[in-house]
């Protein structure tokens, strides 16, 4: 069990990306059911306002620091985390594991056209993966037919791209149907896998400025980015 670092009531795992992949691979091989949350400042702030959602996040087996704001916040609280672990990169590493181990993967979320393009690209880039199934994210509430479809596919991994809080809620509501499998909310990752959205160039990512690149490319995201200074202010007050 890794050390925990609390940031505004959410307990993050004190781990590197390499260590995380090793732990998750071990659990996959042991067929242990695993719930992973990649949390950024926006998710932490939402969890503060919504006790039920916070309970869901805290129920995860691993809470990973996705966002430079989390790293900065932990450092300000004198309890630093080793590194930022972007959710998209963690998902790509898990796809590498699935490719190598020939695992079954289910993809849930995004628009139908985007999802189909993402699946085509995954089949080309990861030929060892068994596509257990996929379904777009435009369904109402917690449709039991969707959950039954995923269950029938008997996947080793399930990537849920419904955006927070819905993706974590879906995993929490339906995890009792499964005896194994890694479940992880991946936000807009299918848009990137499909080629619809481009990631920031490597130099921006290395400088931890990916958030700024995305804001420049997608100005409509400014409301989401406004959470960062509010988050940092809350951390300062906590300190």
Tab-separated table of C-alpha atoms in Angstrom:
chain	number	residue	atom	x	y	z
A	1	UNK	CA	0.000	0.000	0.000
A	2	UNK	CA	1.523	3.333	-1.052
A	3	UNK	CA	1.779	6.375	1.186
A	4	UNK	CA	-1.125	8.844	0.913
A	5	UNK	CA	-0.922	12.619	0.480
A	6	UNK	CA	-4.066	14.586	1.333
A	7	UNK	CA	-4.948	17.658	-0.724
A	8	UNK	CA	-8.201	19.402	0.275
A	9	UNK	CA	-9.703	16.207	1.636
A	10	UNK	CA	-8.706	13.926	-1.268
A	11	UNK	CA	-6.012	11.332	-0.558
A	12	UNK	CA	-3.594	10.906	-3.453
A	13	UNK	CA	-1.213	7.992	-3.860
A	14	UNK	CA	2.432	8.957	-3.369
A	15	UNK	CA	3.676	7.164	-6.468
A	16	UNK	CA	5.415	7.625	-9.805
A	17	UNK	CA	3.946	6.692	-13.178
A	18	UNK	CA	6.331	3.735	-13.464
A	19	UNK	CA	5.363	2.446	-10.006
A	20	UNK	CA	1.669	2.907	-10.798
A	21	UNK	CA	1.890	0.879	-14.006
A	22	UNK	CA	3.768	-1.878	-12.165
A	23	UNK	CA	1.096	-2.011	-9.436
A	24	UNK	CA	-1.789	-1.979	-11.916
A	25	UNK	CA	-0.175	-4.652	-14.113
A	26	UNK	CA	0.265	-6.858	-11.055
A	27	UNK	CA	-3.412	-6.434	-10.138
A	28	UNK	CA	-4.505	-7.150	-13.723
A	29	UNK	CA	-2.535	-10.396	-13.748
A	30	UNK	CA	-4.080	-11.361	-10.388
A	31	UNK	CA	-7.561	-10.524	-11.813
A	32	UNK	CA	-8.210	-8.054	-8.992
A	33	UNK	CA	-10.968	-5.521	-9.584
A	34	UNK	CA	-9.404	-2.048	-9.576
A	35	UNK	CA	-10.899	1.452	-9.646
A	36	UNK	CA	-8.531	4.253	-10.698
A	37	UNK	CA	-9.344	7.979	-10.446
A	38	UNK	CA	-7.060	10.508	-12.113
A	39	UNK	CA	-7.917	13.690	-10.209
A	40	UNK	CA	-7.108	17.281	-11.166
A	41	UNK	CA	-7.922	20.491	-9.210
A	42	UNK	CA	-11.360	20.714	-10.833
A	43	UNK	CA	-12.290	17.237	-9.589
A	44	UNK	CA	-10.969	18.018	-6.086
A	45	UNK	CA	-12.998	21.253	-5.959
A	46	UNK	CA	-16.117	19.425	-7.142
A	47	UNK	CA	-15.587	16.737	-4.496
A	48	UNK	CA	-15.509	19.462	-1.836
A	49	UNK	CA	-18.969	20.645	-2.921
A	50	UNK	CA	-20.496	17.196	-3.411
A	51	UNK	CA	-20.075	14.772	-0.473
A	52	UNK	CA	-21.468	11.815	-2.477
A	53	UNK	CA	-18.980	12.361	-5.270
A	54	UNK	CA	-16.167	12.757	-2.744
A	55	UNK	CA	-17.154	9.406	-1.244
A	56	UNK	CA	-16.964	7.800	-4.714
A	57	UNK	CA	-13.515	9.294	-5.394
A	58	UNK	CA	-12.246	8.200	-1.981
A	59	UNK	CA	-13.512	4.651	-2.647
A	60	UNK	CA	-11.049	4.282	-5.545
A	61	UNK	CA	-8.139	1.864	-5.168
A	62	UNK	CA	-5.789	4.501	-6.589
A	63	UNK	CA	-6.167	8.287	-6.788
A	64	UNK	CA	-3.585	9.634	-9.207
A	65	UNK	CA	-2.442	13.307	-9.391
A	66	UNK	CA	-3.467	14.452	-12.875
A	67	UNK	CA	-2.737	18.169	-13.052
A	68	UNK	CA	0.192	20.387	-12.129
A	69	UNK	CA	-2.102	22.179	-9.661
A	70	UNK	CA	-2.253	19.046	-7.504
A	71	UNK	CA	1.550	18.794	-7.474
A	72	UNK	CA	1.875	22.499	-6.573
A	73	UNK	CA	-0.800	22.179	-3.880
A	74	UNK	CA	0.861	19.167	-2.248
A	75	UNK	CA	4.213	20.999	-2.267
A	76	UNK	CA	2.631	24.059	-0.636
A	77	UNK	CA	1.265	21.769	2.092
A	78	UNK	CA	4.832	20.487	2.701
A	79	UNK	CA	3.846	16.981	1.665
A	80	UNK	CA	5.035	16.776	-1.956
A	81	UNK	CA	4.029	14.162	-4.500
A	82	UNK	CA	6.748	12.614	-6.737
A	83	UNK	CA	5.330	13.700	-10.092
A	84	UNK	CA	2.286	14.578	-12.124
A	85	UNK	CA	0.746	11.538	-13.842
A	86	UNK	CA	-1.415	12.705	-16.781
A	87	UNK	CA	-4.505	10.520	-17.176
A	88	UNK	CA	-4.020	10.277	-20.935
A	89	UNK	CA	-0.455	9.001	-20.536
A	90	UNK	CA	-1.537	6.488	-17.901
A	91	UNK	CA	-4.246	5.217	-20.249
A	92	UNK	CA	-1.707	4.894	-23.098
A	93	UNK	CA	0.631	2.917	-20.826
A	94	UNK	CA	-2.261	0.641	-19.874
A	95	UNK	CA	-3.064	0.142	-23.571
A	96	UNK	CA	0.586	-0.932	-24.002
A	97	UNK	CA	0.065	-3.477	-21.216
A	98	UNK	CA	-3.163	-4.706	-22.843
A	99	UNK	CA	-1.370	-4.984	-26.185
A	100	UNK	CA	1.520	-6.944	-24.685
A	101	UNK	CA	-0.675	-9.235	-22.575
A	102	UNK	CA	-3.433	-9.548	-25.226
A	103	UNK	CA	-6.118	-8.312	-22.836
A	104	UNK	CA	-9.772	-7.495	-23.506
A	105	UNK	CA	-10.650	-3.788	-23.373
A	106	UNK	CA	-14.043	-2.035	-23.426
A	107	UNK	CA	-14.384	1.631	-24.417
A	108	UNK	CA	-17.380	3.619	-23.167
A	109	UNK	CA	-18.048	7.262	-23.985
A	110	UNK	CA	-17.610	10.136	-26.467
A	111	UNK	CA	-19.587	10.799	-29.642
A	112	UNK	CA	-20.185	7.813	-31.891
A	113	UNK	CA	-18.091	9.159	-34.786
A	114	UNK	CA	-15.201	10.047	-32.474
A	115	UNK	CA	-15.389	6.653	-30.785
A	116	UNK	CA	-15.277	4.756	-34.104
A	117	UNK	CA	-12.182	6.700	-35.214
A	118	UNK	CA	-10.526	6.066	-31.850
A	119	UNK	CA	-11.265	2.320	-32.076
A	120	UNK	CA	-9.822	2.182	-35.624
A	121	UNK	CA	-6.634	3.897	-34.458
A	122	UNK	CA	-6.349	1.623	-31.415
A	123	UNK	CA	-6.690	-1.475	-33.608
A	124	UNK	CA	-3.847	-0.215	-35.806
A	125	UNK	CA	-1.551	0.946	-32.995
A	126	UNK	CA	-2.232	-1.908	-30.547
A	127	UNK	CA	-2.858	-5.048	-32.626
A	128	UNK	CA	-2.555	-7.324	-29.574
A	129	UNK	CA	-5.570	-5.779	-27.835
A	130	UNK	CA	-8.870	-7.634	-27.982
A	131	UNK	CA	-11.593	-4.998	-28.401
A	132	UNK	CA	-14.195	-6.420	-26.027
A	133	UNK	CA	-16.727	-3.807	-27.133
A	134	UNK	CA	-17.545	-0.114	-27.231
A	135	UNK	CA	-20.499	2.235	-26.873
A	136	UNK	CA	-20.900	6.004	-27.221
A	137	UNK	CA	-21.562	8.158	-24.177
A	138	UNK	CA	-24.940	9.564	-25.191
A	139	UNK	CA	-27.261	7.544	-23.015
A	140	UNK	CA	-29.514	8.729	-20.217
A	141	UNK	CA	-28.754	8.163	-16.545
A	142	UNK	CA	-27.411	4.798	-15.507
A	143	UNK	CA	-28.936	2.729	-18.321
A	144	UNK	CA	-28.866	-0.898	-17.060
A	145	UNK	CA	-28.593	-2.220	-20.635
A	146	UNK	CA	-25.234	-0.460	-21.063
A	147	UNK	CA	-23.886	-1.976	-17.857
A	148	UNK	CA	-25.109	-5.436	-18.898
A	149	UNK	CA	-23.415	-5.018	-22.290
A	150	UNK	CA	-20.085	-4.209	-20.635
A	151	UNK	CA	-20.523	-7.081	-18.171
A	152	UNK	CA	-21.261	-9.558	-20.981
A	153	UNK	CA	-18.036	-8.517	-22.742
A	154	UNK	CA	-16.040	-9.760	-19.713
A	155	UNK	CA	-13.314	-7.110	-20.149
A	156	UNK	CA	-9.960	-6.855	-18.393
A	157	UNK	CA	-10.011	-3.050	-18.697
A	158	UNK	CA	-12.854	-0.551	-19.038
A	159	UNK	CA	-12.079	3.041	-20.033
A	160	UNK	CA	-15.016	5.366	-19.328
A	161	UNK	CA	-14.950	8.694	-21.183
A	162	UNK	CA	-18.105	10.356	-19.857
A	163	UNK	CA	-16.405	13.305	-18.153
A	164	UNK	CA	-16.475	13.824	-14.404
A	165	UNK	CA	-18.497	13.326	-12.253
A	166	UNK	CA	-20.511	11.017	-14.503
A	167	UNK	CA	-17.701	8.597	-15.369
A	168	UNK	CA	-16.775	7.948	-11.725
A	169	UNK	CA	-20.461	7.699	-10.806
A	170	UNK	CA	-21.017	5.116	-13.557
A	171	UNK	CA	-18.080	3.009	-12.345
A	172	UNK	CA	-19.250	3.209	-8.725
A	173	UNK	CA	-22.867	2.341	-9.584
A	174	UNK	CA	-21.943	-0.682	-11.684
A	175	UNK	CA	-18.755	-2.126	-10.197
A	176	UNK	CA	-20.769	-4.730	-8.246
A	177	UNK	CA	-21.570	-6.419	-11.578
A	178	UNK	CA	-17.907	-7.324	-12.138
A	179	UNK	CA	-15.580	-9.775	-10.420
A	180	UNK	CA	-12.431	-8.460	-12.167
A	181	UNK	CA	-11.235	-5.642	-14.376
A	182	UNK	CA	-9.527	-2.264	-14.204
A	183	UNK	CA	-11.967	0.677	-14.389
A	184	UNK	CA	-10.775	4.200	-15.091
A	185	UNK	CA	-12.450	7.471	-16.071
A	186	UNK	CA	-10.549	9.098	-18.928
A	187	UNK	CA	-12.446	12.326	-19.695
A	188	UNK	CA	-11.788	13.543	-23.239
A	189	UNK	CA	-9.070	10.992	-24.036
A	190	UNK	CA	-11.035	9.363	-26.864
A	191	UNK	CA	-10.997	12.740	-28.669
A	192	UNK	CA	-7.194	12.596	-28.595
A	193	UNK	CA	-7.052	8.920	-29.601
A	194	UNK	CA	-9.344	9.675	-32.558
A	195	UNK	CA	-7.146	12.559	-33.730
A	196	UNK	CA	-9.925	15.117	-33.205
A	197	UNK	CA	-7.922	16.899	-30.478
A	198	UNK	CA	-4.129	17.248	-30.516
A	199	UNK	CA	-2.054	17.019	-27.336
A	200	UNK	CA	0.340	19.814	-26.486
A	201	UNK	CA	3.835	19.458	-28.005
A	202	UNK	CA	6.357	17.669	-25.788
A	203	UNK	CA	8.129	20.881	-24.726
A	204	UNK	CA	4.867	22.326	-23.328
A	205	UNK	CA	4.221	19.081	-21.433
A	206	UNK	CA	7.778	19.008	-20.076
A	207	UNK	CA	7.340	22.543	-18.737
A	208	UNK	CA	3.987	21.560	-17.153
A	209	UNK	CA	2.257	24.134	-19.382
A	210	UNK	CA	-0.094	21.774	-21.178
A	211	UNK	CA	-3.057	23.538	-19.538
A	212	UNK	CA	-1.994	26.856	-21.159
A	213	UNK	CA	-1.564	25.254	-24.588
A	214	UNK	CA	-5.063	23.766	-24.347
A	215	UNK	CA	-6.482	27.139	-23.295
A	216	UNK	CA	-4.856	28.848	-26.291
A	217	UNK	CA	-6.200	26.168	-28.659
A	218	UNK	CA	-9.617	25.929	-26.954
A	219	UNK	CA	-10.457	29.385	-25.476
A	220	UNK	CA	-13.908	28.133	-24.438
A	221	UNK	CA	-12.123	26.164	-21.675
A	222	UNK	CA	-11.407	29.361	-19.698
A	223	UNK	CA	-14.183	28.646	-17.201
A	224	UNK	CA	-12.611	25.257	-16.429
A	225	UNK	CA	-9.149	26.801	-16.099
A	226	UNK	CA	-10.528	29.378	-13.635
A	227	UNK	CA	-10.677	26.569	-11.089
A	228	UNK	CA	-6.881	26.553	-10.750
A	229	UNK	CA	-6.425	29.917	-8.943
A	230	UNK	CA	-9.473	29.161	-6.752
A	231	UNK	CA	-7.970	25.767	-5.921
A	232	UNK	CA	-4.590	27.298	-5.057
A	233	UNK	CA	-6.299	29.903	-2.840
A	234	UNK	CA	-8.123	27.126	-0.956
A	235	UNK	CA	-4.852	25.252	-0.452
A	236	UNK	CA	-3.237	28.436	0.926
A	237	UNK	CA	-6.120	28.898	3.338
A	238	UNK	CA	-5.788	25.273	4.457
A	239	UNK	CA	-2.082	25.809	5.055
